[in-house]
CSV table of C-alpha atoms in Angstrom, one decimal:
chain,number,residue,atom,x,y,z
A,224,UNK,CA,-21.3,-26.4,27.1
A,225,UNK,CA,-20.4,-24.7,30.4
A,226,UNK,CA,-16.7,-24.6,29.5
A,227,UNK,CA,-17.5,-23.1,26.1
A,228,UNK,CA,-19.7,-20.5,27.7
A,229,UNK,CA,-17.0,-19.6,30.2
A,230,UNK,CA,-14.4,-19.4,27.5
A,231,UNK,CA,-16.6,-17.1,25.4
A,232,UNK,CA,-17.3,-14.9,28.4
A,233,UNK,CA,-13.6,-14.7,29.2
A,234,UNK,CA,-12.8,-13.7,25.7
A,235,UNK,CA,-15.4,-11.1,25.7
A,236,UNK,CA,-14.1,-9.6,28.9
A,237,UNK,CA,-10.6,-9.6,27.6
A,238,UNK,CA,-11.7,-7.9,24.4
A,239,UNK,CA,-13.6,-5.2,26.4
A,240,UNK,CA,-10.6,-4.7,28.7
A,241,UNK,CA,-8.2,-4.4,25.8
A,242,UNK,CA,-10.4,-1.9,24.0
A,243,UNK,CA,-11.0,0.2,27.1
A,244,UNK,CA,-7.3,0.3,28.1
A,245,UNK,CA,-6.2,1.0,24.6
A,246,UNK,CA,-8.6,3.9,24.2
A,247,UNK,CA,-7.5,5.4,27.5
A,248,UNK,CA,-3.8,5.2,26.4
A,249,UNK,CA,-4.5,6.8,23.0
A,250,UNK,CA,-5.6,10.1,24.6
A,251,UNK,CA,-2.3,11.1,26.4
A,252,UNK,CA,-0.2,9.4,23.7
A,253,UNK,CA,-1.8,11.5,21.0
A,254,UNK,CA,-0.9,14.6,23.0
A,255,UNK,CA,2.7,13.4,23.4
A,256,UNK,CA,2.9,12.4,19.7
A,257,UNK,CA,1.5,15.8,18.6
A,258,UNK,CA,3.8,17.9,20.6
A,259,UNK,CA,6.9,15.8,19.9
A,260,UNK,CA,6.1,15.9,16.1
A,261,UNK,CA,5.8,19.7,16.2
A,262,UNK,CA,9.1,20.0,18.1
A,263,UNK,CA,10.9,17.5,15.9
A,264,UNK,CA,9.7,18.5,12.5
A,265,UNK,CA,8.9,22.2,12.8
A,266,UNK,CA,11.1,23.6,15.6
A,267,UNK,CA,11.1,27.0,14.0
A,268,UNK,CA,7.4,27.4,15.2
A,269,UNK,CA,8.8,28.0,18.7
A,270,UNK,CA,10.7,31.1,17.6
A,271,UNK,CA,14.0,29.8,18.9
A,272,UNK,CA,16.0,26.7,17.7
A,273,UNK,CA,16.3,24.0,20.3
A,274,UNK,CA,19.9,23.1,21.4
A,275,UNK,CA,21.3,20.3,19.4
A,276,UNK,CA,21.3,17.7,22.4
A,277,UNK,CA,17.6,18.4,22.9
A,278,UNK,CA,16.8,17.7,19.2
A,279,UNK,CA,18.1,14.1,19.4
A,280,UNK,CA,16.0,13.5,22.5
A,281,UNK,CA,12.9,15.0,20.9
A,282,UNK,CA,13.3,12.8,17.8
A,283,UNK,CA,13.7,9.7,20.1
A,284,UNK,CA,10.4,10.7,21.9
A,285,UNK,CA,8.7,11.2,18.5
A,286,UNK,CA,9.9,7.8,17.1
A,287,UNK,CA,8.9,5.9,20.2
A,288,UNK,CA,5.5,7.6,20.3
A,289,UNK,CA,4.9,6.5,16.8
A,290,UNK,CA,5.9,3.0,17.7
A,291,UNK,CA,3.5,2.9,20.7
A,292,UNK,CA,0.6,4.3,18.7
A,293,UNK,CA,1.1,1.7,16.0
A,294,UNK,CA,1.1,-1.0,18.7
A,295,UNK,CA,-2.1,0.3,20.3
A,296,UNK,CA,-3.8,0.5,16.9
A,297,UNK,CA,-2.9,-3.1,16.2
A,298,UNK,CA,-4.2,-4.3,19.6
A,299,UNK,CA,-7.4,-2.4,19.0
A,300,UNK,CA,-7.9,-3.9,15.6
A,301,UNK,CA,-7.2,-7.4,17.0
A,302,UNK,CA,-9.6,-7.0,19.8
A,303,UNK,CA,-12.3,-5.8,17.4
A,304,UNK,CA,-11.7,-8.7,15.1
A,305,UNK,CA,-11.8,-11.2,18.0
A,306,UNK,CA,-15.1,-9.7,19.2
A,307,UNK,CA,-16.4,-9.8,15.6
A,308,UNK,CA,-17.0,-6.1,15.7
A,309,UNK,CA,-14.7,-4.9,13.0
A,310,UNK,CA,-16.9,-3.7,10.2
A,311,UNK,CA,-15.9,-3.9,6.5
A,312,UNK,CA,-16.9,-1.1,4.2
A,313,UNK,CA,-17.1,-3.0,1.0
A,314,UNK,CA,-17.3,-1.6,-2.5
A,315,UNK,CA,-16.3,-2.6,-6.0
A,316,UNK,CA,-12.6,-1.9,-6.2
A,317,UNK,CA,-9.5,-2.3,-8.4
A,318,UNK,CA,-7.1,-4.5,-6.5
A,319,UNK,CA,-4.2,-3.1,-8.6
A,320,UNK,CA,-5.0,0.6,-8.4
A,321,UNK,CA,-6.8,0.9,-5.1
A,322,UNK,CA,-4.6,-1.5,-3.1
A,323,UNK,CA,-1.3,-2.7,-4.7
A,324,UNK,CA,0.0,0.5,-6.3
A,325,UNK,CA,-1.0,2.7,-3.4
A,326,UNK,CA,0.7,0.5,-0.8
A,327,UNK,CA,3.8,0.1,-3.0
A,328,UNK,CA,4.1,3.9,-3.4
A,329,UNK,CA,4.0,4.2,0.4
A,330,UNK,CA,6.6,1.5,1.0
A,331,UNK,CA,9.0,2.5,-1.8
A,332,UNK,CA,10.8,5.3,0.1
A,333,UNK,CA,11.5,3.0,3.0
A,334,UNK,CA,12.9,0.3,0.7
A,335,UNK,CA,15.0,2.8,-1.2
A,336,UNK,CA,16.5,4.1,2.0
A,337,UNK,CA,17.8,0.6,2.7
A,338,UNK,CA,19.1,0.2,-0.8
A,339,UNK,CA,16.5,-2.3,-1.8
A,340,UNK,CA,14.5,-2.6,-5.0
A,341,UNK,CA,10.7,-2.8,-5.1
A,342,UNK,CA,9.3,-4.3,-8.3
A,343,UNK,CA,5.7,-4.8,-9.4
A,344,UNK,CA,4.7,-7.6,-11.7
A,345,UNK,CA,1.0,-7.0,-12.2
A,346,UNK,CA,-1.3,-9.2,-14.3
A,347,UNK,CA,-3.2,-7.6,-17.2
A,348,UNK,CA,-7.0,-7.0,-17.0
A,349,UNK,CA,-7.6,-8.1,-13.4
A,350,UNK,CA,-11.3,-8.0,-12.7
A,351,UNK,CA,-12.6,-5.7,-10.0
A,352,UNK,CA,-13.5,-7.3,-6.7
A,353,UNK,CA,-16.0,-6.5,-3.9
A,354,UNK,CA,-13.9,-5.6,-0.8
A,355,UNK,CA,-12.8,-3.0,1.7
A,356,UNK,CA,-9.9,-1.2,0.1
A,357,UNK,CA,-8.7,0.3,3.4
A,358,UNK,CA,-8.5,-3.1,5.1
A,359,UNK,CA,-6.9,-4.8,2.1
A,360,UNK,CA,-4.3,-2.0,2.0
A,361,UNK,CA,-3.7,-2.6,5.7
A,362,UNK,CA,-3.1,-6.3,5.1
A,363,UNK,CA,-0.7,-5.8,2.2
A,364,UNK,CA,1.1,-3.0,4.1
A,365,UNK,CA,1.8,-5.4,6.9
A,366,UNK,CA,3.3,-7.9,4.5
A,367,UNK,CA,5.4,-5.3,2.7
A,368,UNK,CA,6.6,-3.7,5.9
A,369,UNK,CA,7.8,-7.0,7.2
A,370,UNK,CA,9.5,-7.8,4.0
A,371,UNK,CA,11.3,-4.5,4.0
A,372,UNK,CA,12.2,-4.7,7.7
A,373,UNK,CA,13.9,-8.1,7.4
A,374,UNK,CA,15.6,-7.7,4.1
A,375,UNK,CA,19.1,-6.2,4.0
A,376,UNK,CA,20.2,-7.0,0.5
A,377,UNK,CA,18.4,-7.4,-2.8
A,378,UNK,CA,14.7,-6.4,-2.7
A,379,UNK,CA,11.1,-7.2,-2.9
A,380,UNK,CA,8.7,-8.2,-5.7
A,381,UNK,CA,4.9,-7.9,-5.6
A,382,UNK,CA,3.0,-10.0,-8.1
A,383,UNK,CA,-0.7,-10.3,-8.9
A,384,UNK,CA,-2.6,-13.1,-10.8
A,385,UNK,CA,-6.1,-14.3,-11.5
A,386,UNK,CA,-6.4,-18.0,-10.7
A,387,UNK,CA,-9.5,-20.1,-10.5
A,388,UNK,CA,-11.9,-17.3,-9.7
A,389,UNK,CA,-9.6,-15.7,-7.2
A,390,UNK,CA,-7.2,-12.9,-7.3
A,391,UNK,CA,-3.7,-13.6,-5.8
A,392,UNK,CA,-1.3,-11.1,-4.4
A,393,UNK,CA,2.2,-12.3,-3.4
A,394,UNK,CA,5.1,-10.5,-1.8
A,395,UNK,CA,8.6,-12.1,-2.3
A,396,UNK,CA,11.7,-10.9,-0.5
A,397,UNK,CA,15.4,-11.8,-0.6
A,398,UNK,CA,15.7,-11.9,3.2
A,399,UNK,CA,17.0,-14.7,5.4
A,400,UNK,CA,14.0,-17.0,5.0
A,401,UNK,CA,12.2,-19.1,7.6
A,402,UNK,CA,12.7,-22.7,8.7
A,403,UNK,CA,9.8,-25.1,7.9
A,404,UNK,CA,9.1,-25.8,11.5
A,405,UNK,CA,8.8,-22.1,12.3
A,406,UNK,CA,6.3,-21.3,9.5
A,407,UNK,CA,3.1,-22.2,11.5
A,408,UNK,CA,4.2,-19.7,14.2
A,409,UNK,CA,4.2,-16.7,11.8
A,410,UNK,CA,0.5,-15.9,11.9
A,411,UNK,CA,0.2,-16.1,15.7
A,412,UNK,CA,-0.1,-13.0,17.9
A,413,UNK,CA,3.2,-11.5,19.2
A,414,UNK,CA,5.4,-13.9,17.3
A,415,UNK,CA,8.7,-12.6,16.0
A,416,UNK,CA,11.2,-15.1,14.6
A,417,UNK,CA,14.0,-12.7,13.5
A,418,UNK,CA,16.0,-10.6,15.8
A,419,UNK,CA,16.0,-6.8,15.2
A,420,UNK,CA,18.5,-4.1,16.1
A,421,UNK,CA,16.0,-1.7,17.7
A,422,UNK,CA,12.7,-1.7,19.4
A,423,UNK,CA,11.1,0.3,16.6
A,424,UNK,CA,12.3,-2.3,14.0
A,425,UNK,CA,10.8,-5.1,16.1
A,426,UNK,CA,7.2,-4.0,15.5
A,427,UNK,CA,4.3,-5.4,17.5
A,428,UNK,CA,4.3,-9.0,16.4
A,429,UNK,CA,0.6,-8.5,15.5
A,430,UNK,CA,0.8,-7.5,11.8
A,431,UNK,CA,0.7,-10.9,10.2
A,432,UNK,CA,-2.1,-12.1,12.6
A,433,UNK,CA,-4.1,-9.0,11.7
A,434,UNK,CA,-3.5,-9.5,8.0
A,435,UNK,CA,-4.7,-13.1,8.3
A,436,UNK,CA,-7.9,-12.1,10.0
A,437,UNK,CA,-8.6,-9.3,7.4
A,438,UNK,CA,-8.1,-11.5,4.5
A,439,UNK,CA,-10.3,-14.2,6.0
A,440,UNK,CA,-13.0,-11.6,6.6
A,441,UNK,CA,-13.0,-11.1,2.8
A,442,UNK,CA,-13.5,-14.9,2.3
A,443,UNK,CA,-9.9,-15.2,1.3
A,444,UNK,CA,-6.8,-17.2,2.4
A,445,UNK,CA,-3.3,-16.2,3.3
A,446,UNK,CA,-0.1,-18.3,3.3
A,447,UNK,CA,3.6,-18.4,3.3
A,448,UNK,CA,6.4,-20.2,1.5
A,449,UNK,CA,10.1,-20.0,2.6
A,450,UNK,CA,13.4,-21.7,3.0
A,451,UNK,CA,16.4,-20.5,5.1
A,452,UNK,CA,18.7,-18.5,2.9
A,453,UNK,CA,16.2,-18.4,0.0
A,454,UNK,CA,13.9,-15.6,1.0
A,455,UNK,CA,10.2,-15.7,1.8
A,456,UNK,CA,6.9,-15.3,-0.1
A,457,UNK,CA,3.8,-14.3,1.6
A,458,UNK,CA,0.6,-14.5,-0.5
A,459,UNK,CA,-3.1,-14.0,-0.1
A,460,UNK,CA,-6.1,-14.7,-2.4
A,461,UNK,CA,-9.6,-13.2,-2.4
A,462,UNK,CA,-12.6,-14.3,-4.4
A,463,UNK,CA,-13.7,-12.4,-7.4
A,464,UNK,CA,-17.3,-13.5,-7.0
A,465,UNK,CA,-19.0,-11.4,-4.2
A,466,UNK,CA,-21.2,-14.4,-3.3
A,467,UNK,CA,-18.0,-16.3,-2.2
A,468,UNK,CA,-16.7,-13.4,-0.1
A,469,UNK,CA,-18.6,-14.4,3.1
A,470,UNK,CA,-18.0,-11.8,5.8
A,471,UNK,CA,-18.2,-13.4,9.3
A,472,UNK,CA,-18.4,-10.0,10.9
A,473,UNK,CA,-21.8,-9.2,9.3
């Protein structure tokens, strides 16, 4: 009992520290991000064009500021989830229109820039579900971003289905795949199994862990199937019946 209490107190202290530090970092970072975005994307607003060598540096500052902001946002989300303080704003939503299509539209330009296809195979007449569309989009966005990041040839397919009272969404890529012994590590915080060329490409290592928590907050489950050289399929299911969608954060 004492050990459990001490562990819970330590976790609460860690969550408060993480949230406090992250909030303090966001202030100056948002200032850097705002000015670097202005200088990188609308240099004409300053009246004079920046010299060419400066433009490359400004774009580097802007890209890395975006990367840091995404990392801080992920850490804040994870700390709120661990402290059971992440509220879900649930409503009756269409998984296809409010989640899958909107996320696919956001990811498609990134996939096309890499020469990848992005295909949707959506089931007919999917029932509406009771859920938080923003958080479900966040979970799916993490899966699709990872699939795009680690796939160099071929592309990605997103499928939906209605199975045994649950809606299933799967993301299948033609990337390098994952060894069976590495699969349990994928949903752990700060785990990255594939090498990346740049820091921005590497991400935070928190996306899959956050997706797992968000799906479980909806009473759902998330999983992965993969083989080396045969691509990877991430999938999640959420219950159609609102009574089955128990929210531990409430």
